[in-house]
Structure formats: C-alpha cells, structure tokens
Short mmCIF file of C-alpha atoms and ligand atoms in Angstrom, two decimals:
data_model
loop_
_atom_site.label_atom_id
_atom_site.label_comp_id
_atom_site.label_asym_id
_atom_site.label_seq_id
_atom_site.Cartn_x
_atom_site.Cartn_y
_atom_site.Cartn_z
CA MET A 1371 5.99 95.49 11.20
CA GLU A 1372 4.68 97.45 8.36
CA LYS A 1373 6.76 100.52 7.92
CA LYS A 1374 4.01 104.59 8.05
CA ARG A 1375 3.78 106.15 4.65
CA ILE A 1376 4.31 109.26 4.83
CA ILE A 1377 4.13 112.20 2.22
CA THR A 1378 5.44 115.27 0.70
CA GLY A 1379 5.65 117.31 -1.59
CA ASP A 1380 6.83 119.77 -3.66
CA ARG A 1381 5.36 122.45 -5.59
CA THR A 1382 7.43 122.46 -9.07
CA THR A 1383 8.24 125.85 -9.65
CA GLY A 1384 11.60 126.69 -10.30
CA GLN A 1385 14.95 125.42 -8.12
CA LEU A 1386 15.27 125.09 -4.83
CA HIS A 1387 16.72 126.58 -2.39
CA LEU A 1388 18.80 126.64 0.92
CA GLY A 1389 15.43 126.91 2.72
CA HIS A 1390 14.09 124.09 0.75
CA LEU A 1391 17.14 122.30 2.45
CA VAL A 1392 17.14 122.36 6.21
CA GLY A 1393 12.74 123.12 6.34
CA SER A 1394 11.74 119.42 4.27
CA LEU A 1395 14.71 117.90 2.35
CA GLN A 1396 17.22 116.70 5.57
CA ASN A 1397 14.25 115.77 7.12
CA ARG A 1398 13.38 113.25 4.15
CA VAL A 1399 17.17 112.30 4.61
CA ARG A 1400 16.43 111.14 7.44
CA LEU A 1401 13.15 109.97 7.86
CA GLN A 1402 13.60 107.81 4.56
CA ARG A 1403 14.96 105.15 6.60
CA GLU A 1404 11.91 104.71 9.06
CA TYR A 1405 8.68 105.74 6.75
CA GLU A 1406 7.66 104.46 3.53
CA THR A 1407 8.70 107.32 1.04
CA PHE A 1408 6.62 109.59 -1.54
CA ILE A 1409 6.81 112.36 -2.39
CA LEU A 1410 5.39 114.48 -4.88
CA LEU A 1411 5.94 117.12 -7.85
CA ALA A 1412 2.89 118.80 -7.42
CA ASP A 1413 2.80 120.85 -10.52
CA VAL A 1414 -1.01 120.74 -10.22
CA GLN A 1415 -1.07 122.87 -7.12
CA ALA A 1416 2.44 125.15 -9.58
CA LEU A 1417 -0.30 124.87 -12.51
CA THR A 1418 -2.45 127.50 -9.46
CA THR A 1419 -0.77 130.60 -9.97
CA HIS A 1420 1.90 129.61 -12.51
CA TYR A 1421 -0.08 128.70 -15.26
CA GLN A 1422 0.60 130.77 -17.47
CA ASN A 1423 4.16 129.95 -18.23
CA PRO A 1424 3.95 126.85 -18.79
CA GLY A 1425 7.67 126.74 -21.23
CA GLN A 1426 9.36 126.40 -17.69
CA MET A 1427 6.77 122.95 -16.28
CA LYS A 1428 8.87 120.22 -17.40
CA GLU A 1429 12.07 121.38 -16.22
CA SER A 1430 10.87 122.23 -13.01
CA ILE A 1431 9.21 119.20 -12.35
CA TYR A 1432 13.45 117.65 -13.16
CA GLN A 1433 14.59 119.69 -11.27
CA VAL A 1434 12.56 119.60 -8.24
CA ALA A 1435 12.82 116.27 -9.11
CA ILE A 1436 16.61 115.98 -8.94
CA GLY A 1437 16.75 118.26 -6.42
CA ASN A 1438 15.46 116.06 -3.31
CA LEU A 1439 18.13 113.47 -4.98
CA ALA A 1440 20.68 115.69 -5.43
CA ALA A 1441 19.80 116.37 -1.76
CA GLY A 1442 19.74 112.24 -0.92
CA LEU A 1443 16.74 110.58 -1.57
CA ASP A 1444 17.27 107.23 -2.18
CA PRO A 1445 15.92 106.20 -5.14
CA GLU A 1446 15.39 102.15 -3.77
CA LYS A 1447 14.28 103.88 -1.20
CA VAL A 1448 11.68 106.39 -1.80
CA THR A 1449 8.40 107.10 -5.05
CA LEU A 1450 8.64 109.57 -6.95
CA ILE A 1451 5.38 111.58 -7.80
CA GLN A 1452 4.18 113.25 -10.16
CA GLN A 1453 0.99 115.37 -9.15
CA SER A 1454 -1.01 115.00 -12.16
CA ARG A 1455 -0.81 111.56 -13.05
CA VAL A 1456 -2.32 109.93 -10.69
CA PRO A 1457 -6.02 110.34 -11.37
CA SER A 1458 -6.86 109.23 -8.48
CA ILE A 1459 -6.11 112.52 -7.27
CA ALA A 1460 -7.94 115.43 -9.04
CA GLU A 1461 -11.55 112.73 -8.10
CA LEU A 1462 -11.25 112.74 -5.20
CA THR A 1463 -10.38 116.88 -5.44
CA VAL A 1464 -14.03 116.96 -7.06
CA LEU A 1465 -15.79 114.81 -3.85
CA TYR A 1466 -13.93 116.82 -1.43
CA SER A 1467 -15.35 119.88 -3.25
CA MET A 1468 -18.44 119.11 -1.94
CA LEU A 1469 -17.54 118.81 1.87
CA VAL A 1470 -16.14 122.07 2.67
CA SER A 1471 -16.90 125.70 2.22
CA VAL A 1472 -16.23 128.77 -0.03
CA ASN A 1473 -15.07 130.59 3.92
CA VAL A 1474 -13.53 128.22 4.87
CA LEU A 1475 -11.24 128.49 2.07
CA ARG A 1476 -11.03 132.26 1.92
CA HIS A 1477 -10.71 132.09 5.67
CA ASN A 1478 -7.09 129.87 5.40
CA PRO A 1479 -4.81 131.60 6.65
CA THR A 1480 -1.85 130.14 4.51
CA VAL A 1481 -3.98 131.43 1.61
CA LYS A 1482 -4.44 134.75 2.20
CA THR A 1483 -0.92 134.96 3.13
CA GLU A 1484 0.27 133.77 -0.71
CA ALA A 1485 -2.78 134.79 -2.51
CA LYS A 1486 -1.63 139.21 -1.19
CA GLN A 1487 1.99 138.15 -2.07
CA CYS A 1488 0.55 137.48 -5.75
CA GLY A 1489 -1.13 139.76 -6.18
CA TYR A 1490 -4.60 138.33 -6.71
CA GLY A 1491 -7.15 140.61 -5.45
CA ASP A 1492 -9.56 138.11 -8.38
CA LEU A 1493 -8.54 134.69 -7.12
CA THR A 1494 -9.06 131.42 -8.84
CA TYR A 1495 -11.14 129.10 -8.19
CA GLY A 1496 -8.08 126.48 -8.21
CA PHE A 1497 -6.06 128.98 -6.85
CA LEU A 1498 -8.64 129.04 -3.35
CA GLY A 1499 -8.84 125.26 -3.55
CA TYR A 1500 -5.76 124.47 -3.88
CA PRO A 1501 -5.77 122.88 -0.30
CA VAL A 1502 -8.53 120.51 -0.84
CA SER A 1503 -6.67 119.17 -3.46
CA GLN A 1504 -3.87 119.22 -1.24
CA ALA A 1505 -6.25 117.01 0.46
CA ALA A 1506 -6.29 114.74 -2.46
CA ASP A 1507 -2.53 114.54 -2.48
CA ILE A 1508 -2.14 113.06 1.32
CA THR A 1509 -5.69 110.54 1.38
CA PHE A 1510 -5.46 108.71 -1.76
CA CYS A 1511 -2.27 107.00 0.01
CA SER A 1512 -3.53 106.49 3.00
CA ALA A 1513 -0.25 108.27 4.31
CA ASP A 1514 -0.01 108.53 8.32
CA LEU A 1515 1.71 110.80 8.03
CA VAL A 1516 2.84 114.46 7.23
CA PRO A 1517 6.10 116.60 7.00
CA VAL A 1518 5.76 120.10 6.92
CA GLY A 1519 6.37 123.01 7.76
CA ASP A 1520 3.54 125.04 10.34
CA ASP A 1521 2.81 127.15 7.25
CA GLN A 1522 1.33 123.79 6.46
CA LEU A 1523 -1.01 123.15 8.50
CA PRO A 1524 -4.08 125.16 7.61
CA HIS A 1525 -3.77 123.34 5.11
CA MET A 1526 -3.31 120.13 6.76
CA GLU A 1527 -5.87 121.12 9.35
CA ILE A 1528 -8.85 121.13 6.74
CA ALA A 1529 -7.18 117.07 5.10
CA ARG A 1530 -8.10 115.80 8.50
CA LYS A 1531 -12.07 117.36 8.01
CA LEU A 1532 -12.13 116.26 4.59
CA ALA A 1533 -11.23 112.76 5.89
CA ARG A 1534 -13.74 112.57 9.25
CA ARG A 1535 -16.63 114.31 7.43
CA PHE A 1536 -15.72 111.87 3.94
CA ASN A 1537 -15.87 108.94 6.48
CA GLU A 1538 -18.84 110.29 8.71
CA LEU A 1539 -21.68 110.15 5.70
CA TYR A 1540 -20.00 107.38 3.25
CA ALA A 1541 -18.44 104.80 5.80
CA ASN A 1542 -20.06 104.86 8.98
CA GLY A 1543 -17.91 106.54 11.13
CA ASP A 1544 -15.16 104.07 9.71
CA GLU A 1545 -11.58 105.20 8.27
CA LEU A 1546 -11.55 104.07 4.81
CA ILE A 1547 -10.12 107.76 4.28
CA ARG A 1548 -7.26 107.53 6.74
CA VAL A 1549 -7.31 111.02 8.86
CA PRO A 1550 -3.73 111.76 8.74
CA ARG A 1551 -1.37 113.13 10.87
CA ALA A 1552 1.59 116.61 10.00
CA LEU A 1553 4.61 116.39 10.96
CA LEU A 1554 6.36 119.59 12.08
CA SER A 1555 9.16 120.63 11.03
CA GLU A 1556 10.98 121.87 14.52
CA THR A 1557 13.82 123.69 12.20
CA PRO A 1558 13.01 127.70 11.94
CA ARG A 1559 12.11 129.07 9.14
CA LEU A 1560 15.60 130.73 7.21
CA PRO A 1561 14.93 133.95 5.87
CA GLY A 1562 15.97 135.53 2.16
CA LEU A 1563 19.63 137.68 2.01
CA ASP A 1564 17.69 140.36 2.06
CA GLY A 1565 16.47 139.68 5.60
CA SER A 1566 12.85 139.68 5.19
CA CYS A 1567 11.11 136.52 5.92
CA LYS A 1568 11.41 133.91 4.51
CA MET A 1569 13.80 132.74 1.35
CA GLY A 1570 11.51 132.06 -1.28
CA LYS A 1571 11.92 131.44 -5.41
CA SER A 1572 9.11 134.15 -6.59
CA LEU A 1573 11.39 136.82 -3.55
CA GLY A 1574 14.06 136.74 -5.35
CA ASN A 1575 16.50 136.28 -2.10
CA ALA A 1576 17.13 132.79 -2.41
CA VAL A 1577 20.87 130.49 -2.33
CA TYR A 1578 19.57 127.46 -4.85
CA LEU A 1579 20.92 124.41 -4.00
CA SER A 1580 22.01 124.27 -8.13
CA ASP A 1581 24.34 127.26 -7.08
CA ASP A 1582 27.88 126.91 -8.29
CA ALA A 1583 30.08 127.90 -5.37
CA ASP A 1584 31.22 131.67 -6.53
CA ALA A 1585 27.75 132.72 -6.77
CA VAL A 1586 26.74 130.69 -3.44
CA ASN A 1587 30.02 133.09 -2.95
CA ARG A 1588 27.89 136.62 -4.09
CA LYS A 1589 25.28 135.92 -2.68
CA ILE A 1590 27.26 134.85 1.21
CA HIS A 1591 28.27 139.05 0.62
CA SER A 1592 25.43 140.31 -0.52
CA ALA A 1593 23.58 139.50 2.11
CA VAL A 1594 22.07 141.81 4.34
CA THR A 1595 23.47 141.64 7.82
CA ASP A 1596 22.86 143.54 11.14
CA THR A 1597 21.99 146.97 9.18
CA ASN A 1598 23.05 149.19 12.76
CA ARG A 1599 25.92 147.92 12.48
CA ILE A 1600 28.27 150.13 10.32
CA ALA A 1601 32.32 150.18 10.92
CA VAL A 1602 34.22 146.84 12.24
CA ARG A 1603 34.31 148.38 14.98
CA ASP A 1604 30.25 148.21 16.28
CA LYS A 1605 29.23 145.21 17.84
CA GLY A 1606 26.85 143.92 16.67
CA ASN A 1607 23.89 141.92 16.99
CA PRO A 1608 23.64 138.46 16.09
CA ASP A 1609 20.34 138.10 17.01
CA VAL A 1610 18.82 140.52 14.12
CA CYS A 1611 21.61 139.89 11.58
CA THR A 1612 20.47 136.94 8.55
CA VAL A 1613 24.03 135.66 8.14
CA TYR A 1614 24.21 134.33 11.92
CA ALA A 1615 20.72 132.87 10.60
CA TYR A 1616 22.53 130.72 8.30
CA HIS A 1617 25.54 129.66 10.66
CA ARG A 1618 22.98 129.15 13.12
CA ALA A 1619 21.54 126.79 10.33
CA PHE A 1620 24.45 125.57 9.02
CA ASN A 1621 26.97 126.24 11.21
CA ALA A 1622 26.72 124.22 14.48
CA GLY A 1623 30.56 124.06 15.12
CA GLU A 1624 31.49 127.92 14.69
CA ARG A 1625 28.11 129.73 15.38
CA ALA A 1626 28.56 130.21 19.06
CA ASP A 1627 31.93 130.99 18.08
CA ILE A 1628 30.64 133.16 15.83
CA CYS A 1629 28.06 134.92 18.29
CA GLU A 1630 30.85 135.79 20.09
CA MET A 1631 33.60 137.59 17.77
CA CYS A 1632 30.72 139.47 16.84
CA CYS A 1633 29.64 140.50 19.89
CA GLY A 1634 32.11 141.81 21.00
CA ALA A 1635 33.50 143.36 17.56
CA GLN A 1636 36.73 140.93 17.03
CA ILE A 1637 35.24 139.91 13.30
CA GLY A 1638 34.31 141.15 10.43
CA CYS A 1639 30.98 141.20 8.94
CA VAL A 1640 33.14 140.30 5.37
CA ALA A 1641 35.83 137.49 7.01
CA CYS A 1642 32.17 136.92 8.58
CA LYS A 1643 30.83 135.98 5.58
CA THR A 1644 33.30 134.40 3.73
CA ARG A 1645 33.34 131.60 6.64
CA LEU A 1646 30.17 131.18 6.45
CA ALA A 1647 30.20 130.35 2.38
CA GLU A 1648 32.83 128.29 2.38
CA LYS A 1649 31.34 126.14 4.80
CA LEU A 1650 28.28 125.63 2.31
CA ASN A 1651 30.33 124.85 -0.72
CA THR A 1652 31.71 122.21 1.66
CA LEU A 1653 27.81 120.66 2.52
CA LEU A 1654 27.06 121.43 -0.79
CA ASP A 1655 29.46 119.91 -2.59
CA PRO A 1656 28.02 116.36 -2.39
CA MET A 1657 25.15 116.95 -3.72
CA ARG A 1658 26.52 119.50 -6.87
CA GLU A 1659 28.31 115.66 -7.89
CA ARG A 1660 24.58 113.74 -7.15
CA ARG A 1661 23.21 116.22 -9.50
CA ALA A 1662 25.68 115.96 -12.14
CA TYR A 1663 24.73 113.19 -11.75
CA TYR A 1664 20.75 112.72 -12.40
CA GLU A 1665 21.38 114.85 -14.91
CA ARG A 1666 23.72 113.43 -17.21
CA ARG A 1667 21.10 110.86 -16.52
CA ARG A 1668 17.22 112.36 -16.49
CA ASP A 1669 15.94 109.18 -18.45
CA GLU A 1670 16.47 107.68 -15.24
CA VAL A 1671 15.15 110.57 -13.31
CA ARG A 1672 12.32 109.91 -15.71
CA GLY A 1673 12.23 106.34 -14.92
CA PHE A 1674 11.73 107.22 -11.37
CA ILE A 1675 8.67 109.75 -11.73
CA LEU A 1676 6.66 107.75 -13.60
CA GLU A 1677 6.94 104.10 -12.03
CA GLY A 1678 6.50 105.64 -8.63
CA SER A 1679 3.65 107.73 -10.14
CA GLU A 1680 2.36 103.91 -11.86
CA LYS A 1681 2.66 102.37 -8.28
CA ALA A 1682 0.22 105.58 -6.99
CA THR A 1683 -1.51 105.52 -9.60
CA ARG A 1684 -2.61 101.87 -8.52
CA ILE A 1685 -2.64 102.81 -5.01
CA GLY A 1686 -4.63 105.69 -5.96
CA ASN A 1687 -7.27 103.94 -8.11
CA GLU A 1688 -7.78 101.60 -5.02
CA ILE A 1689 -8.80 103.76 -2.23
CA MET A 1690 -11.53 105.14 -5.55
CA ALA A 1691 -13.17 102.06 -6.16
CA ARG A 1692 -13.10 102.02 -1.79
CA ALA A 1693 -14.74 105.65 -1.67
CA ARG A 1694 -17.11 104.69 -4.57
CA ALA A 1695 -19.08 102.70 -3.24
CA ALA A 1696 -18.89 103.57 -0.49
CA MET A 1697 -20.90 107.21 -2.09
CA ARG A 1698 -23.38 104.83 -4.01
CA LEU A 1699 -21.58 105.92 -7.11
CA GLU A 1700 -21.43 102.34 -8.50
CA ILE A 1701 -25.28 101.28 -10.15
N1 LIG B 921 1.69 122.98 -0.42
C1 LIG B 921 3.51 122.36 -0.08
C2 LIG B 921 3.92 123.61 0.16
O1 LIG B 921 3.73 124.54 -0.83
C3 LIG B 921 3.35 121.48 -0.84
C4 LIG B 921 3.04 120.13 -1.62
C5 LIG B 921 1.52 119.80 -2.52
C6 LIG B 921 2.27 119.36 -0.31
N2 LIG B 921 1.12 118.52 -2.48
C7 LIG B 921 0.93 118.26 -0.80
C8 LIG B 921 3.39 119.02 1.49
C9 LIG B 921 0.89 117.15 -0.22
C10 LIG B 921 2.86 117.85 1.58
C11 LIG B 921 1.99 117.03 1.67
O2 LIG B 921 5.55 123.39 0.21
#
C-alpha cells in the first residue's frame, strides 16, 4: 500500500529551539518512517514578518534545514522544500485568494494573536493572507495529513474550506484538490524561560538547539521558577514552575521524584536546574554532533533542498495543470 503523505514546516526566521523540538521535531522524526514526509522551509511565510531584513534570510533557511536534520530527520527519507522555489504554491495562493473573504482572515484567531504580538495596527496584505498561502503549501502536493500544534488549527480549517470550495465550484465535487486533515500534536506547549506561555524566537526566551552546553546551563539557571518560593525551606508548587514544565517534557525518568522533592522542600531550585541542564545536554549532544556534521557540509544540505524543491515543483505543476483546466483557464 502506498504511504500517506504528510507536509509540515517552519517559518525560516532563525534558529529552532526546544519548543520546536517537543512540539514538532520529535514527532516528525517518528512520523518519517510511516509517512512520505515533506518538510517545508517556509521562507515566503517568513517574509510576512521579516521582509525588512533580507540579510538574514539565507542563513535562516540553512538553520531551519540543518535544525530539522540535526533533530534526526533523514535526508534519504524526507523531502526538504524551499517554499519560494515552488511556483505552484504561489499560483494556487492567487487562485485561492478569490475564494476567501477578508473577514474570515481578519477573524482568524492565530492571525489576530500574531498581529498583536508584532504590533501590526496596519496589517500588510501578505500577513493577513498568509493562511491562504499556507493552504496552498498544504494542497499543492495533495497532502493527506498535516502535523501541527493547536495554534495552526484555524489555518487548517481555512485550508479545508478552500479545498472543498474549489472542488465544488470547479470539479463537480470531485477531490481535485485533496482536503487535508490536521494531525494534532498532543504535547503541551513549552513555556519560555521567562515564564511566559510560549517559547519563541522573537520573544527572547528560548533555549536553542544550537546552544552549547554552557549556554544551556546558563539559560536554565536564569529560568523563572515558582515565584512564591523564596527560601529553600519553602515548599514549591511544580504546577506553576517553568523548570518543572521542562522536566515534564524532557526528563520523564526523574520528574515524579523531582515533583515530590519540590513539594516537600527537599530540593532547591538551583539543584533542580542543574539536573535539568544535565538532562538537556545529554539529549542535545547527539543533535549537536549531527549539526556539526551538516554545518561542515552545507553544499550537501543545499543539494537536498534543491532536489526536494524540484520534486515538489514537478508534483505541484501537475496539480496546477488540472486546476487550470478545471477553472477553464486553458485556451
Ligand atoms: N505556520 C506554520 C508555523 O508557524 C509554518 C507553516 C508554513 C506550515 N506552511 C506550513 C505548517 C504548511 C504546516 C504546513 O509553524
């Protein structure tokens, strides 16, 4: 039986961090065996917020590609795709843009949250419309499933509606454009070092997968804990502690122990952080090795991206030819 196809991706805005690792990378590493896996380096989507600094774009594209490979994605198995190299993504975006109202986009909760975070009182057309472009990312290759976090569900809804609408209008309801399904990541979102609800590149509260052992140590020791716990003899509340959230995500073996000791004031925050940093460094070490390997072989990485993007272009062109014919654009 043919494998189902999945597509997922990252905006190319810089380094990947621990939030990506628990939220998506670890999941992708598992999924690559079972599914035909497409990984999108979403450089066009990165432009929605980073169009003013083109100087960093190339490096970010490599960082996201190498980050995925370092996490354990196998370049023999997965297809790495640079979004801007695939013409059918841009073409489908334009065609889909006729089928979605501005109000639907304006009320998209993820667009709203991000617009607020970025301080955009006056949204660009590209930013407001990026869920339409994301629908093209997903459907140009007839992906069956899209592994995502819950923040992406509103975009999935738009993608599904666009695919259905297209099929109704132009294909007599046949599934010319495959209606994709979300494969929701179960893991809870990782908080930032500052205790804020999300670890984020732009928020300055991240442990990067590229950080060395010293940096990880230093950052973990700077993390916010239970702010009510002032002295070591105070009992702690792991439920409100960022460091405990990390233990929960990365230290399954010790977490129950640590929870008990913290609640009983038998371990201090410094010792607890030291244990976490050790655990994290053990987890990150093999990734650091793979990163170093690919850093020395950027030409090879470039080759993977070009080859993957060409394959994606061929697949997308086929869908586009059918879409054009269905829309009676062929003369
Ligand atoms: N918007 C996604 C994010 O911020 C990245 C992304 C772009 C994506 N295109 C995609 C994810 C297509 C899944 C499928 O994480």
